[in-house]
Coordinates of C-alpha atoms and ligand atoms in Angstrom, one line a residue:
M1 CA 10.0 -37.0 3.5
R2 CA 12.8 -36.6 6.3
G3 CA 14.0 -34.4 7.7
T4 CA 16.1 -31.1 6.7
L5 CA 19.6 -30.8 6.6
Q6 CA 19.5 -28.9 9.8
A7 CA 17.7 -31.3 11.8
I8 CA 20.1 -33.4 11.1
L9 CA 23.3 -31.7 11.9
A10 CA 21.6 -30.7 15.2
G11 CA 20.6 -34.0 16.0
A12 CA 22.5 -35.5 19.6
M13 CA 25.4 -38.9 18.4
V14 CA 24.5 -41.5 20.8
C15 CA 27.1 -45.1 19.8
A16 CA 26.2 -49.0 20.9
S17 CA 26.6 -52.1 19.0
L18 CA 24.2 -54.8 17.2
P19 CA 23.4 -58.3 18.5
V20 CA 23.7 -60.6 15.9
W21 CA 19.7 -61.2 15.9
S22 CA 18.9 -57.6 16.0
D23 CA 21.3 -57.1 13.0
G24 CA 18.3 -57.4 9.8
G25 CA 19.7 -60.6 9.4
A26 CA 22.5 -59.5 7.9
S27 CA 25.1 -62.5 9.4
G28 CA 22.0 -65.5 8.2
A29 CA 23.3 -66.5 12.6
K30 CA 19.2 -67.2 13.7
G31 CA 18.7 -68.0 16.8
S32 CA 22.2 -67.1 17.7
K33 CA 22.2 -65.8 20.6
S34 CA 18.3 -65.9 23.2
P35 CA 15.7 -64.3 22.5
P36 CA 15.4 -60.9 23.5
S37 CA 12.6 -59.7 26.8
V38 CA 10.9 -58.2 24.5
R39 CA 7.7 -60.3 25.1
L40 CA 7.4 -62.0 22.4
P41 CA 5.5 -65.9 21.8
G42 CA 8.4 -68.1 20.7
P43 CA 6.6 -68.0 16.9
A44 CA 6.4 -65.0 16.7
F45 CA 9.5 -64.0 17.6
A46 CA 11.1 -67.9 15.4
A47 CA 8.8 -64.8 12.5
L48 CA 10.8 -62.0 13.0
E49 CA 14.2 -63.6 12.1
T50 CA 12.8 -65.0 8.9
I51 CA 13.0 -61.0 7.6
T52 CA 15.7 -60.1 5.4
P53 CA 17.3 -57.3 3.8
E54 CA 17.5 -59.2 0.5
H55 CA 13.2 -59.5 0.2
I56 CA 13.3 -56.2 0.9
R57 CA 15.9 -55.7 -1.9
W58 CA 13.9 -57.2 -4.5
H59 CA 10.3 -55.9 -3.4
V60 CA 13.0 -52.4 -3.8
R61 CA 14.8 -53.3 -7.5
Y62 CA 11.1 -53.6 -8.9
L63 CA 8.8 -51.5 -7.8
S64 CA 11.9 -48.6 -8.4
H65 CA 11.9 -49.9 -12.3
D66 CA 11.6 -48.2 -14.3
L67 CA 8.8 -50.1 -16.0
L68 CA 7.2 -48.5 -13.1
E69 CA 7.4 -45.5 -14.2
G70 CA 7.5 -43.4 -11.4
R71 CA 4.0 -44.4 -10.0
G72 CA 2.5 -41.6 -10.9
T73 CA -0.8 -41.1 -8.6
G74 CA -3.8 -41.3 -10.8
Q75 CA -1.0 -42.9 -13.5
R76 CA -0.6 -46.8 -15.5
G77 CA 2.9 -46.6 -13.4
G78 CA 0.8 -45.8 -9.8
E79 CA -1.6 -48.9 -10.7
L80 CA 0.9 -51.4 -11.9
A81 CA 2.8 -50.7 -8.4
A82 CA -0.5 -51.3 -6.9
E83 CA -1.2 -54.4 -7.7
Y84 CA 2.3 -56.3 -7.4
I85 CA 1.4 -55.1 -3.5
A86 CA -2.2 -56.5 -3.6
T87 CA -1.0 -59.5 -5.1
Q88 CA 1.8 -59.9 -2.4
F89 CA -0.5 -59.5 -0.6
A90 CA -2.1 -62.7 -1.4
E91 CA 0.6 -64.1 -1.7
Y92 CA 1.0 -63.9 2.6
G93 CA -2.8 -65.3 2.6
L94 CA -3.6 -61.9 3.4
K95 CA -8.2 -61.1 3.4
P96 CA -8.7 -58.0 1.2
A97 CA -9.8 -54.7 3.5
G98 CA -10.6 -52.7 0.3
D99 CA -13.9 -52.3 -1.3
H100 CA -16.3 -54.8 -1.7
G101 CA -14.3 -58.0 -1.5
T102 CA -11.6 -56.8 -3.0
Y103 CA -7.3 -55.1 -1.6
M104 CA -8.2 -52.0 -3.2
Q105 CA -9.1 -48.6 -1.4
K106 CA -10.6 -46.6 -4.2
V107 CA -9.6 -42.7 -3.1
P108 CA -11.0 -39.8 -5.1
L109 CA -9.5 -36.9 -5.8
V110 CA -9.4 -34.1 -8.0
G111 CA -6.8 -31.9 -9.2
I112 CA -7.7 -27.8 -9.1
T113 CA -5.6 -25.4 -11.5
T114 CA -7.1 -21.3 -11.1
L115 CA -7.1 -20.3 -14.4
P116 CA -5.7 -16.6 -15.2
E117 CA -9.5 -15.5 -15.1
T118 CA -10.1 -15.2 -11.7
Q119 CA -10.0 -11.7 -10.2
F120 CA -9.0 -11.6 -6.6
S121 CA -10.1 -7.7 -5.0
L122 CA -9.3 -6.1 -1.9
A123 CA -12.1 -3.8 -1.3
P124 CA -12.3 -0.5 1.5
K125 CA -15.3 0.9 2.2
Q126 CA -13.7 4.3 1.5
G127 CA -10.9 4.6 -1.0
E128 CA -10.1 2.7 -3.9
A129 CA -10.5 -1.0 -4.7
M130 CA -7.7 -3.1 -4.6
N131 CA -6.9 -6.0 -7.8
L132 CA -4.5 -8.1 -6.9
R133 CA -2.1 -9.8 -8.8
P134 CA -1.8 -13.3 -8.9
L135 CA 1.5 -15.0 -7.9
D136 CA 2.8 -11.6 -6.9
E137 CA 0.8 -10.6 -4.3
Y138 CA -1.9 -13.6 -4.0
V139 CA -2.2 -17.1 -4.3
A140 CA -5.9 -19.4 -4.0
Y141 CA -7.8 -21.6 -4.8
D142 CA -10.9 -22.6 -5.1
Q143 CA -11.6 -25.3 -2.3
T144 CA -15.2 -26.1 -3.1
Q145 CA -13.6 -27.6 -6.3
Q146 CA -16.4 -25.5 -8.5
A147 CA -15.5 -25.1 -11.7
Q148 CA -16.4 -21.0 -10.7
S149 CA -17.4 -19.2 -7.7
D150 CA -17.9 -16.0 -6.4
V151 CA -17.0 -14.2 -2.6
D152 CA -18.1 -10.4 -1.9
A153 CA -17.9 -10.5 2.3
E154 CA -16.9 -8.7 4.7
I155 CA -13.6 -9.5 6.1
V156 CA -12.5 -10.5 10.1
F157 CA -8.7 -10.6 11.4
V158 CA -9.1 -13.6 13.8
G159 CA -5.2 -13.4 14.7
Y160 CA -3.9 -16.5 14.5
G161 CA -7.7 -17.5 13.9
I162 CA -6.9 -21.2 16.6
E163 CA -9.6 -22.5 18.6
A164 CA -7.2 -24.9 21.6
P165 CA -9.4 -25.4 24.6
E166 CA -6.2 -27.4 26.0
Y167 CA -3.8 -23.8 26.5
N168 CA -7.6 -22.7 26.8
W169 CA -6.7 -20.8 23.4
D170 CA -9.6 -18.8 21.2
D171 CA -8.9 -16.3 18.9
Y172 CA -13.5 -16.2 17.5
K173 CA -14.6 -15.6 21.3
G174 CA -17.4 -17.2 19.8
V175 CA -17.7 -14.7 17.1
D176 CA -20.1 -15.9 14.6
V177 CA -18.1 -16.0 11.3
R178 CA -20.4 -17.7 8.5
G179 CA -20.1 -16.1 5.6
K180 CA -17.2 -14.0 6.6
V181 CA -13.4 -13.7 5.0
L182 CA -11.2 -15.0 7.6
L183 CA -7.8 -12.9 7.9
M184 CA -5.0 -14.3 9.4
L185 CA -1.6 -15.2 11.0
V186 CA 0.2 -17.9 10.2
N187 CA 2.2 -20.0 12.9
E188 CA 1.1 -19.9 16.3
P189 CA 1.6 -17.5 19.5
P190 CA 5.1 -17.5 20.2
S191 CA 6.1 -19.5 23.7
E192 CA 8.7 -20.8 25.4
D193 CA 6.9 -22.6 27.8
P194 CA 6.6 -26.2 26.6
R195 CA 2.7 -26.6 28.9
F196 CA 1.6 -23.6 25.8
F197 CA 1.9 -24.9 22.5
K198 CA 4.5 -27.5 23.4
G199 CA 7.2 -24.4 23.9
K200 CA 9.4 -24.5 20.2
A201 CA 7.8 -27.2 19.3
L202 CA 4.8 -26.2 16.5
T203 CA 1.5 -28.0 16.8
Y204 CA -1.0 -29.2 14.2
Y205 CA -2.8 -25.7 15.5
G206 CA -0.1 -23.8 13.3
R207 CA -0.2 -25.3 10.4
W208 CA -2.2 -23.7 7.2
T209 CA -4.6 -26.8 6.8
Y210 CA -5.5 -26.8 10.5
K211 CA -6.9 -22.8 9.9
Y212 CA -8.4 -23.7 6.6
E213 CA -10.0 -26.6 8.2
E214 CA -11.3 -24.8 11.3
A215 CA -12.4 -21.6 9.1
A216 CA -14.4 -24.3 7.4
R217 CA -16.4 -25.7 9.8
K218 CA -17.1 -22.2 11.2
G219 CA -19.0 -21.6 8.0
A220 CA -16.9 -19.2 6.5
V221 CA -16.0 -18.9 2.9
G222 CA -12.8 -17.1 2.6
V223 CA -9.5 -17.7 4.4
I224 CA -6.7 -15.0 3.8
L225 CA -3.3 -15.8 5.6
I226 CA -1.0 -13.7 5.9
H227 CA 2.6 -14.5 5.2
K228 CA 5.1 -13.4 6.9
T229 CA 8.8 -15.1 6.2
E230 CA 10.1 -15.0 10.3
M231 CA 6.8 -16.3 10.8
A232 CA 5.7 -19.4 8.3
S233 CA 9.6 -20.2 8.4
Y234 CA 9.7 -20.3 4.3
P235 CA 10.0 -17.4 1.8
W236 CA 7.4 -16.3 -0.1
E237 CA 8.6 -18.4 -3.2
V238 CA 7.8 -21.2 -1.3
V239 CA 4.4 -20.1 -1.0
R240 CA 3.6 -19.2 -4.6
N241 CA 5.6 -22.3 -5.8
S242 CA 3.6 -24.8 -3.7
N243 CA 0.3 -22.6 -4.7
S244 CA 1.3 -22.7 -8.9
G245 CA -0.3 -25.1 -11.3
E246 CA -3.1 -27.9 -11.0
K247 CA -2.8 -28.6 -7.1
S248 CA -4.7 -31.8 -6.1
F249 CA -7.4 -32.7 -2.9
L250 CA -9.6 -35.1 -1.9
K251 CA -12.8 -35.2 -3.7
V252 CA -15.2 -33.0 -1.4
E253 CA -16.9 -34.5 1.0
G254 CA -17.8 -31.5 3.9
P255 CA -17.3 -28.2 4.6
A256 CA -15.1 -26.1 2.2
L257 CA -13.5 -22.3 1.3
K258 CA -14.8 -21.2 -2.0
V259 CA -11.0 -18.9 -1.4
A260 CA -8.5 -20.3 0.7
S261 CA -5.4 -18.2 -0.3
W262 CA -1.5 -16.2 1.0
V263 CA -0.7 -12.4 0.5
Q264 CA 2.3 -11.0 0.7
L265 CA 2.4 -9.1 4.1
D266 CA 2.7 -5.7 2.7
V267 CA -0.5 -6.6 0.5
A268 CA -2.4 -6.6 4.1
R269 CA -0.8 -3.7 5.4
R270 CA -2.0 -1.9 2.8
L271 CA -5.5 -3.3 3.8
A272 CA -5.4 -2.2 6.8
S273 CA -4.3 1.8 6.8
T274 CA -6.4 2.0 4.2
S275 CA -9.3 0.5 6.3
G276 CA -7.5 3.3 9.4
M277 CA -6.4 0.5 10.9
D278 CA -2.9 -0.2 11.2
L279 CA -1.9 -4.4 11.0
D280 CA 1.4 -4.3 13.2
K281 CA -0.2 -3.5 16.3
W282 CA -3.0 -6.1 15.2
M283 CA -0.3 -8.6 15.4
Q284 CA 1.1 -7.2 18.7
E285 CA -2.9 -8.1 20.0
A286 CA -2.9 -11.7 18.3
Q287 CA 0.0 -12.7 21.0
S288 CA -2.6 -12.6 24.0
R289 CA -6.0 -14.4 24.9
E290 CA -7.3 -11.4 26.1
F291 CA -7.6 -10.4 22.0
R292 CA -11.1 -10.7 20.3
P293 CA -11.8 -10.7 16.0
V294 CA -10.6 -7.6 14.9
N295 CA -13.7 -6.5 12.3
L296 CA -12.4 -4.3 8.7
R297 CA -13.8 -1.4 7.3
A298 CA -13.2 -3.5 3.3
K299 CA -14.4 -6.9 1.6
L300 CA -13.0 -9.1 -0.7
R301 CA -14.2 -9.4 -4.0
A302 CA -13.2 -12.3 -5.5
H303 CA -14.5 -14.3 -9.1
M304 CA -12.2 -17.9 -8.9
V305 CA -11.8 -19.6 -11.7
S306 CA -10.9 -23.3 -11.8
K307 CA -10.0 -26.3 -14.2
V308 CA -11.2 -29.7 -12.4
R309 CA -10.3 -31.9 -13.8
R310 CA -11.6 -35.9 -11.4
F311 CA -9.4 -39.0 -11.0
E312 CA -9.0 -41.8 -8.8
A313 CA -6.0 -43.8 -7.1
N314 CA -5.9 -46.4 -5.4
N315 CA -5.2 -47.8 -1.4
V316 CA -3.7 -51.3 -1.2
V317 CA -5.5 -52.3 1.6
A318 CA -5.0 -55.9 3.2
I319 CA -6.0 -57.1 6.6
L320 CA -4.5 -60.8 9.2
P321 CA -7.0 -61.3 11.8
G322 CA -6.5 -61.0 15.2
A323 CA -6.4 -64.4 16.9
D324 CA -8.2 -64.0 19.7
R325 CA -11.8 -63.5 19.4
K326 CA -12.4 -60.6 21.5
M327 CA -9.6 -58.4 20.3
A328 CA -10.1 -59.4 17.3
D329 CA -11.7 -56.3 15.8
E330 CA -9.7 -54.3 17.0
A331 CA -6.3 -53.7 15.5
V332 CA -2.2 -52.9 14.4
I333 CA -1.7 -50.8 11.3
Y334 CA 1.5 -50.5 8.9
T335 CA 1.3 -47.8 6.6
A336 CA 4.2 -47.3 3.6
H337 CA 3.2 -44.3 0.6
Y338 CA 3.4 -46.5 -2.5
D339 CA 3.7 -43.4 -4.9
H340 CA 6.2 -41.2 -6.1
F341 CA 6.1 -38.2 -9.6
G342 CA 5.1 -40.9 -12.2
V343 CA 7.5 -39.2 -15.6
R344 CA 7.5 -35.9 -16.7
P345 CA 8.0 -36.0 -20.1
D346 CA 8.0 -32.4 -20.8
M347 CA 11.3 -32.7 -19.2
P348 CA 14.7 -33.5 -21.2
G349 CA 16.9 -36.9 -20.3
D350 CA 16.0 -39.3 -17.9
N351 CA 12.7 -37.8 -16.7
I352 CA 11.6 -40.5 -14.6
F353 CA 10.7 -40.7 -10.8
N354 CA 11.5 -44.2 -9.9
G355 CA 12.0 -43.2 -6.4
A356 CA 13.9 -46.0 -4.6
D357 CA 14.6 -44.6 -1.0
D358 CA 11.2 -42.3 -1.9
N359 CA 9.7 -44.5 -0.9
A360 CA 9.8 -48.0 -2.5
T361 CA 12.7 -49.4 0.6
G362 CA 9.0 -48.4 3.0
C363 CA 7.3 -50.1 0.6
G364 CA 9.7 -53.3 0.5
I365 CA 9.6 -53.3 4.7
L366 CA 5.4 -53.2 4.3
L367 CA 5.9 -55.7 3.1
E368 CA 8.6 -58.0 4.2
L369 CA 6.0 -56.8 7.7
A370 CA 3.3 -58.4 6.0
R371 CA 5.2 -61.5 5.0
A372 CA 6.3 -62.1 8.2
F373 CA 3.0 -61.7 10.4
G374 CA 1.1 -64.0 7.3
T375 CA 2.9 -67.0 6.8
A376 CA 3.8 -67.2 10.6
T377 CA 2.5 -69.8 13.1
Q378 CA 1.0 -68.5 15.8
K379 CA -0.9 -64.9 14.7
P380 CA -1.1 -62.2 17.2
R381 CA -4.7 -61.7 18.9
R382 CA -5.8 -57.8 17.7
S383 CA -6.0 -57.7 13.3
I384 CA -2.8 -56.3 11.9
L385 CA -3.6 -54.4 8.6
F386 CA -1.0 -53.0 6.0
A387 CA -2.2 -50.3 4.2
A388 CA 0.2 -49.2 1.0
V389 CA -1.3 -45.6 0.5
T390 CA -1.5 -43.2 -2.5
A391 CA -1.1 -39.9 -3.0
E392 CA 2.2 -38.9 0.0
E393 CA 3.8 -36.7 -2.6
Q394 CA 0.6 -34.4 -3.1
G395 CA -0.3 -33.7 0.0
L396 CA -0.3 -37.2 2.1
L397 CA -4.3 -37.1 0.2
G398 CA -4.3 -41.3 0.2
S399 CA -3.5 -41.5 4.2
E400 CA -5.8 -38.4 4.6
Y401 CA -8.5 -41.1 3.1
L402 CA -7.3 -44.0 4.6
G403 CA -8.3 -42.1 7.9
K404 CA -11.8 -40.8 7.2
H405 CA -12.5 -44.6 5.9
P406 CA -10.8 -46.8 8.2
P407 CA -11.2 -50.7 7.6
V408 CA -11.3 -50.9 11.4
A409 CA -13.5 -48.3 13.0
A410 CA -10.5 -45.1 14.1
G411 CA -11.4 -45.4 18.1
K412 CA -10.2 -49.1 17.5
I413 CA -7.1 -49.7 15.7
T414 CA -4.2 -49.0 18.5
L415 CA -1.1 -47.6 17.5
D416 CA 0.0 -47.4 13.4
L417 CA 3.8 -47.6 12.3
N418 CA 4.6 -45.5 8.6
Y419 CA 8.1 -46.3 7.0
D420 CA 8.7 -43.5 5.1
D421 CA 12.3 -43.4 2.9
V422 CA 14.5 -45.2 4.7
K423 CA 18.0 -45.7 3.7
P424 CA 19.9 -48.7 2.6
L425 CA 23.1 -47.5 4.1
G426 CA 24.1 -50.5 5.9
A427 CA 23.9 -50.6 9.8
P428 CA 22.6 -48.8 12.1
E429 CA 22.2 -48.4 16.0
E430 CA 20.1 -45.5 16.3
V431 CA 16.1 -45.5 15.2
E432 CA 14.3 -42.6 14.8
V433 CA 10.6 -42.5 16.4
S434 CA 9.2 -38.9 16.8
G435 CA 6.2 -38.5 18.0
A436 CA 6.0 -42.0 20.3
E437 CA 7.0 -39.9 23.2
R438 CA 3.4 -38.6 23.0
T439 CA 1.9 -41.5 23.1
N440 CA 1.5 -44.3 26.9
F441 CA 3.3 -46.7 24.5
Y442 CA 6.9 -45.2 24.7
P443 CA 7.9 -47.4 27.4
A444 CA 7.6 -49.8 25.2
V445 CA 9.0 -48.2 22.6
E446 CA 11.8 -47.3 24.9
A447 CA 12.4 -51.1 26.0
T448 CA 12.5 -52.6 22.3
A449 CA 14.9 -49.6 21.1
K450 CA 17.2 -51.0 24.1
E451 CA 17.1 -54.5 23.1
F452 CA 17.9 -53.3 19.7
R453 CA 21.0 -51.6 20.8
L454 CA 19.9 -48.3 19.2
A455 CA 19.5 -45.6 20.3
I456 CA 16.7 -42.6 20.2
R457 CA 17.5 -40.3 18.8
P458 CA 15.3 -36.4 19.0
D459 CA 13.5 -34.2 16.7
A460 CA 16.6 -32.0 16.7
R461 CA 13.6 -28.9 15.4
P462 CA 10.8 -30.2 16.4
E463 CA 9.9 -26.2 16.0
A464 CA 10.2 -27.3 11.7
G465 CA 6.4 -29.7 12.3
H466 CA 7.9 -32.2 10.3
Y467 CA 5.8 -34.3 12.3
Y468 CA 2.7 -33.1 10.5
R469 CA 4.4 -34.0 6.9
S470 CA 4.0 -37.6 7.2
D471 CA 1.1 -40.3 6.5
H472 CA 1.1 -41.2 9.9
F473 CA -0.4 -38.1 10.4
S474 CA -3.4 -38.8 8.6
L475 CA -4.1 -41.4 10.8
A476 CA -3.0 -39.1 14.0
H477 CA -5.3 -36.4 12.8
V478 CA -8.0 -38.9 13.5
G479 CA -7.5 -39.9 16.7
I480 CA -5.2 -43.0 16.4
P481 CA -1.4 -43.2 18.3
A482 CA 0.8 -42.4 15.0
F483 CA 4.6 -42.5 14.2
S484 CA 7.3 -43.3 12.5
I485 CA 9.9 -45.7 12.3
N486 CA 13.3 -44.2 10.8
E487 CA 17.1 -45.2 11.7
G488 CA 19.2 -42.2 12.6
M489 CA 22.1 -41.2 11.6
K490 CA 24.8 -42.9 13.5
Y491 CA 26.0 -46.6 11.9
K492 CA 27.7 -49.3 12.4
G493 CA 31.6 -48.8 11.3
H494 CA 31.2 -44.7 10.2
P495 CA 30.7 -41.9 12.7
E496 CA 28.0 -40.1 12.5
S497 CA 29.7 -37.5 9.7
W498 CA 29.4 -40.1 7.7
G499 CA 26.0 -40.2 8.1
I500 CA 25.1 -37.0 8.0
E501 CA 27.1 -36.3 4.6
Q502 CA 25.0 -39.3 3.7
E503 CA 22.0 -37.4 3.8
R504 CA 23.0 -34.2 2.8
D505 CA 24.3 -35.5 -0.1
Y506 CA 20.2 -37.1 -0.5
V507 CA 18.7 -33.6 0.0
E508 CA 21.2 -31.6 -1.9
K509 CA 21.4 -34.4 -5.4
H510 CA 18.5 -37.3 -4.7
Y511 CA 15.9 -36.1 -2.8
H512 CA 12.2 -35.5 -5.8
Q513 CA 14.7 -36.1 -8.5
P514 CA 14.6 -39.0 -11.5
S515 CA 18.2 -39.9 -9.4
D516 CA 16.0 -41.5 -6.6
E517 CA 17.2 -44.5 -8.2
Y518 CA 18.1 -48.1 -7.1
H519 CA 22.1 -49.6 -7.3
S520 CA 22.9 -53.1 -7.0
E521 CA 25.4 -52.2 -4.0
M522 CA 22.8 -50.7 -2.4
D523 CA 22.9 -52.4 1.7
F524 CA 18.7 -53.0 3.2
V525 CA 20.0 -54.1 7.0
G526 CA 19.2 -51.2 7.9
D527 CA 15.3 -51.4 6.3
S528 CA 15.7 -54.8 7.6
A529 CA 16.4 -53.8 11.3
M530 CA 13.4 -50.8 11.1
A531 CA 11.0 -53.4 9.8
R532 CA 12.0 -56.1 12.7
F533 CA 11.8 -53.5 14.8
G534 CA 8.9 -52.2 13.8
F535 CA 7.6 -55.8 13.8
A536 CA 8.2 -56.1 17.6
L537 CA 6.5 -52.9 18.1
G538 CA 4.1 -53.7 16.4
W539 CA 3.5 -57.0 17.9
E540 CA 3.5 -55.7 21.4
A541 CA 0.6 -52.8 20.5
A542 CA -1.8 -56.7 18.9
S543 CA -1.6 -58.6 22.0
S544 CA -1.4 -56.2 25.4
P545 CA -4.9 -55.3 27.4
K546 CA -5.2 -52.1 26.9
L547 CA -5.5 -50.1 23.6
I548 CA -3.0 -47.5 23.3
E549 CA -3.9 -43.7 24.6
W550 CA -2.4 -40.2 23.7
Q551 CA -0.7 -38.5 27.2
K552 CA -3.1 -36.8 28.6
G553 CA -3.4 -33.3 26.9
D554 CA -2.5 -34.3 23.8
E555 CA -3.5 -32.4 20.4
F556 CA -5.2 -35.4 19.7
E557 CA -6.4 -36.5 22.6
A558 CA -9.3 -35.0 21.2
A559 CA -9.9 -36.7 18.7
R560 CA -8.8 -40.1 19.7
T561 CA -11.2 -39.1 22.4
K562 CA -14.3 -38.7 19.8
T563 CA -13.6 -42.0 18.3
K564 CA -15.0 -44.5 21.4
Ligands
ZN1 ZN1 8.6 -40.4 1.0

C-alpha cells in the first residue's frame, strides 16, 4: 500500500544529488568515498556496500513469477513463497525464530461470510421494528466466529466511542455498557489543534477497528457505526464492498462482538426519531467533552448466521543473535509482507495476481538485508529479527499476529522498519519515513537521510491515516516504535512530476491487478538505496545504549509503557 494520489500530488519537492556510496551500488564502485558519519563501524559499512540492486531483482523476479500463483494467503503459492524465504534465511546463517525451532510462525485465520439468513432489526419500544436490508442499509459480521449468534440488547449512543486519556476525552464516562449495543460515529472529534487528536491528522482513535476493539473490551455485544460520507471520507459503496463476501480475521483470542456493523446515516436518523430523539442534535453534542452516553428507547434484535472457514498461513521469522551478551535479548525487527491476492479462477484472461511491486519488492529488500546482516564479519550488539508476514492484504493479519506473539518480547524490541511496495524506478532523491517523527529516533533518521542525500518527504495528507494501513502499524499497536521506509516522488534525472505520473499510472492500471508483474527493464537501484538506508538505521538502533521510545504524549506511549 502507498499514499493516495492526492497525497502524492500535494507533497513537497526537494532535490539533492546522490553521492556514489549511497546510489544503491549501481555504479559498482566500492569504497570510492569515505564512510559516512552515521555511526557505522567498518565491518558494518562493508556489509552495507554488498547490498546491490541485482540481488533484489532476482528475489522479485522469482517471487512474482506465475509459478508462485500470486502468493495467496492459505494457498499453495503463498506456501511456496514462505518456503523460499525460509530457505534464504537459512542460507544466510540466520536462526529460526518461529514455532518449535522452525522459521514458520503459524497464523490461525478464520474466513467469515455473513449468510442471507441473517436478520437485523432495530426495534423501538414504541412503534414498528425496522427490518434492515443487507448491503443497502446495513453490513454486519459476527466477530465471535460462531456459526450462529443472537443479540437482543438495548442500544446506547456513545458519541465517537473514544476513551483517550492523553486528550482528556472519554465518551463512555464510566457508564456500564456490558451486554449493550453501542451506536457510534466514525472518525474523531474535529480539531485544528495539533495537541488535540493531532489536529487534522487522523489518530488510531478515529479508525473503526479501534472502536470495535474498545467496545468489545468494555463488554458490549455489538457496535453499530453510523456511516456519514464526510466523516468517514469514503462513500457507502466502500463500506459495502469491503464488508460483503468472505472477510478474514485472526482466530479470536479475547473479547469479541457478536455484531460488528455499519448502518447508513439515514437509518440511524430514522431510529433516533422513532425513539422521539434527534440524531443531528446528538451528533452536535458528541463534539463536546461534556457528552454523556444516551440510552435509546430501542433494541437491536439480530440473528447472525455465518459461514465459518478456518485456515492457516505462516509468517516466516528468523533471528540474528546480537553480539553483546547483555543486549542480545533486545532486538530490531525488519518486516515486509509476502502475501498477495493469489489466483482468481473465475476471472477471464490473466488471473494471477503476481504482486511484483506489492510486495515482492519489500521481500527482496528484506532478504537482501538478511543477507547483509547475516554475512557481516561483525554483528550488531542487539539481535536482528526478520519477519516476512502473511495476510497483509486481508487486513494486516499476519503482522497483527506477530505483534501479539513476538519472538522477542514487545517491550524489548527497539524498532520496526517495514517495507511495502518500493517501486523499481531508479535512484530516489527523497525518502518517506512517516511516523518516524513520532519517536525519539527521529534525529538519527534525519542525520542518516542527510548522509544519503535523501530529502525527507513529509506525509502530505495525515488526515487520511495511511500510517494505520501497513504492517508497521500492527507493531506500533503493541507499543513498538515502527515506521515504513519508502521512496518519495523525486528520482534522479527526472522532475518530480515524472515520479507523480509513475505513481498515478500504477494506481490506475496495476495496483492490486494481475498486471502488477515483473519486467526485465525494472531498475532496482532505488530498492537497493532504501535497503542501505534501512541497514544503516537498523544498525544504529541495534547499537545505541537505550531502547527507542515514542515521543511523550504519543497515542502509542501507553501501549509501550504496558510492555515494560
Ligand atoms: Zn502491500
